[in-house]
One Martini backbone bead per residue (centre of mass of N, CA, C, O) as a GRO file, in nm:
protein
  147
    1MET     BB    1  10.641  11.810  12.259
    2LYS     BB    2  10.812  11.917  11.983
    3MET     BB    3  10.982  11.758  11.760
    4PRO     BB    4  11.236  11.776  11.549
    5LYS     BB    5  11.301  11.765  11.222
    6PHE     BB    6  11.423  11.552  10.965
    7LEU     BB    7  11.606  11.545  10.682
    8LEU     BB    8  11.660  11.359  10.439
    9ARG     BB    9  11.975  11.451  10.323
   10GLY     BB   10  11.843  11.777  10.382
   11PHE     BB   11  11.551  11.720  10.232
   12ASN     BB   12  11.222  11.754  10.215
   13ARG     BB   13  11.202  11.468  10.000
   14PRO     BB   14  11.290  11.179   9.904
   15SER     BB   15  11.307  11.235   9.584
   16GLU     BB   16  11.536  11.497   9.654
   17ALA     BB   17  11.725  11.317   9.728
   18ILE     BB   18  11.772  11.161   9.446
   19ILE     BB   19  11.768  11.410   9.276
   20ALA     BB   20  12.045  11.489   9.425
   21SER     BB   21  12.246  11.256   9.345
   22LEU     BB   22  12.266  11.368   9.119
   23GLY     BB   23  12.347  11.579   8.879
   24LYS     BB   24  12.293  11.835   8.713
   25LEU     BB   25  12.254  11.732   8.414
   26GLU     BB   26  12.062  11.496   8.517
   27ARG     BB   27  11.847  11.658   8.601
   28GLU     BB   28  11.783  11.840   8.340
   29THR     BB   29  11.733  11.586   8.174
   30MET     BB   30  11.482  11.495   8.349
   31SER     BB   31  11.313  11.720   8.312
   32GLU     BB   32  11.288  11.685   7.992
   33VAL     BB   33  11.152  11.431   7.981
   34TRP     BB   34  10.920  11.502   8.163
   35LYS     BB   35  10.825  11.723   7.973
   36ARG     BB   36  10.842  11.522   7.680
   37LYS     BB   37  10.863  11.198   7.719
   38GLU     BB   38  11.009  11.204   7.463
   39VAL     BB   39  11.409  11.154   7.366
   40SER     BB   40  11.651  11.271   7.198
   41VAL     BB   41  11.943  11.378   7.192
   42ARG     BB   42  11.869  11.622   6.988
   43THR     BB   43  11.664  11.733   7.167
   44VAL     BB   44  11.817  11.828   7.411
   45GLU     BB   45  12.042  11.991   7.290
   46ALA     BB   46  11.800  12.186   7.201
   47ALA     BB   47  11.762  12.260   7.472
   48PHE     BB   48  12.040  12.323   7.560
   49GLY     BB   49  12.167  12.532   7.302
   50GLU     BB   50  12.427  12.356   7.251
   51ARG     BB   51  12.624  12.357   7.509
   52ILE     BB   52  12.616  12.052   7.515
   53ALA     BB   53  12.735  11.776   7.405
   54TYR     BB   54  12.611  11.520   7.242
   55THR     BB   55  12.814  11.302   7.406
   56THR     BB   56  12.726  11.429   7.677
   57ILE     BB   57  12.448  11.314   7.649
   58MET     BB   58  12.448  11.044   7.556
   59THR     BB   59  12.587  10.984   7.863
   60THR     BB   60  12.350  11.090   8.028
   61LEU     BB   61  12.115  10.893   7.943
   62ASP     BB   62  12.253  10.630   7.990
   63ARG     BB   63  12.290  10.657   8.292
   64LEU     BB   64  11.981  10.661   8.345
   65TYR     BB   65  11.939  10.382   8.212
   66LYS     BB   66  12.134  10.238   8.430
   67LYS     BB   67  11.995  10.336   8.691
   68GLY     BB   68  11.634  10.326   8.615
   69LEU     BB   69  11.480  10.607   8.486
   70LEU     BB   70  11.514  10.491   8.218
   71LYS     BB   71  11.361  10.438   7.881
   72ARG     BB   72  11.438  10.238   7.578
   73ARG     BB   73  11.434  10.294   7.209
   74LYS     BB   74  11.515  10.175   6.888
   75GLU     BB   75  11.506  10.417   6.627
   76SER     BB   76  11.675  10.326   6.398
   77ARG     BB   77  11.982  10.470   6.473
   78ALA     BB   78  11.836  10.558   6.765
   79PHE     BB   79  11.750  10.665   7.090
   80LEU     BB   80  11.437  10.656   7.272
   81TYR     BB   81  11.362  10.864   7.594
   82SER     BB   82  11.178  10.780   7.937
   83ALA     BB   83  11.031  10.734   8.171
   84ARG     BB   84  10.958  10.537   8.415
   85TYR     BB   85  10.897  10.757   8.605
   86SER     BB   86  10.720  10.982   8.763
   87PRO     BB   87  10.759  11.190   9.021
   88GLU     BB   88  10.545  11.065   9.179
   89GLU     BB   89  10.653  10.761   9.184
   90LEU     BB   90  10.916  10.826   9.292
   91GLU     BB   91  10.783  10.934   9.582
   92ARG     BB   92  10.694  10.686   9.672
   93GLY     BB   93  10.845  10.488   9.636
   94VAL     BB   94  11.054  10.592   9.844
   95THR     BB   95  10.854  10.614  10.083
   96GLU     BB   96  10.793  10.314  10.083
   97ASP     BB   97  11.093  10.233  10.155
   98VAL     BB   98  11.098  10.450  10.434
   99ILE     BB   99  10.876  10.269  10.585
  100SER     BB  100  10.980   9.985  10.543
  101THR     BB  101  11.220  10.021  10.692
  102LEU     BB  102  11.104  10.128  10.973
  103LEU     BB  103  10.924   9.851  11.023
  104ASP     BB  104  11.195   9.676  10.993
  105ALA     BB  105  11.318   9.738  11.286
  106GLY     BB  106  11.085   9.626  11.474
  107THR     BB  107  10.818   9.552  11.613
  108GLU     BB  108  10.854   9.736  11.904
  109ARG     BB  109  10.888  10.002  11.676
  110VAL     BB  110  10.603  10.058  11.513
  111GLU     BB  111  10.421  10.240  11.691
  112PRO     BB  112  10.603  10.495  11.654
  113VAL     BB  113  10.590  10.510  11.370
  114LEU     BB  114  10.295  10.543  11.335
  115ALA     BB  115  10.260  10.801  11.509
  116CYS     BB  116  10.418  10.972  11.337
  117ILE     BB  117  10.202  10.941  11.101
  118VAL     BB  118   9.976  11.071  11.217
  119ASP     BB  119  10.084  11.295  11.325
  120ALA     BB  120  10.165  11.446  11.021
  121VAL     BB  121   9.878  11.427  10.923
  122SER     BB  122   9.741  11.603  11.125
  123ASP     BB  123   9.946  11.859  11.116
  124HIS     BB  124   9.845  11.922  10.784
  125ASP     BB  125   9.571  11.761  10.813
  126ARG     BB  126   9.244  11.670  10.930
  127VAL     BB  127   9.130  11.539  10.670
  128LEU     BB  128   9.337  11.341  10.635
  129LEU     BB  129   9.289  11.149  10.890
  130GLY     BB  130   9.019  11.066  10.752
  131GLU     BB  131   9.128  10.929  10.484
  132LEU     BB  132   9.317  10.739  10.664
  133GLU     BB  133   9.078  10.566  10.830
  134ARG     BB  134   8.939  10.537  10.523
  135LEU     BB  135   9.212  10.325  10.453
  136ILE     BB  136   9.175  10.121  10.670
  137GLN     BB  137   8.901  10.030  10.628
  138GLU     BB  138   8.945   9.910  10.334
  139LYS     BB  139   9.196   9.712  10.378
  140ARG     BB  140   9.014   9.541  10.571
  141ARG     BB  141   8.831   9.430  10.418
  142SER     BB  142   9.033   9.336  10.161
  143LEU     BB  143   9.143   9.117  10.375
  144GLU     BB  144   8.909   8.968  10.433
  145ASP     BB  145   8.805   8.887  10.149
  146GLU     BB  146   9.059   8.713  10.114
  147GLU     BB  147   9.006   8.494  10.349
   0.00000   0.00000   0.00000
């Protein structure tokens, strides 16, 4: 019997949960940073059509920096901001964290977690099941080489 799927915090993907935990302006700002690679407060202000005050954008970029989502460097008297993680890296990091948390729940509970991963992969695409098997064999070889 197929079990119902539960969504992390009501969203489809773990990275969406992180992005959704940000405010609307923070999400819009992150989109601009990802699109433009590096931004100044003025760049974001221009992208938003000056509908948001310069100081509000400055505060938003600073918050995202303090949350660890942006890097910044000083150029002249202004900061230039860039994303610390691409959307894909953010998703991978969150996914690794979720899986690690599930595996850390206790050794006796590892098998159901692994079975769920295999089921999810095979439900998604049978070709991915072969890729998963290849990755497992590759990892086994690299671990044996380390010994």
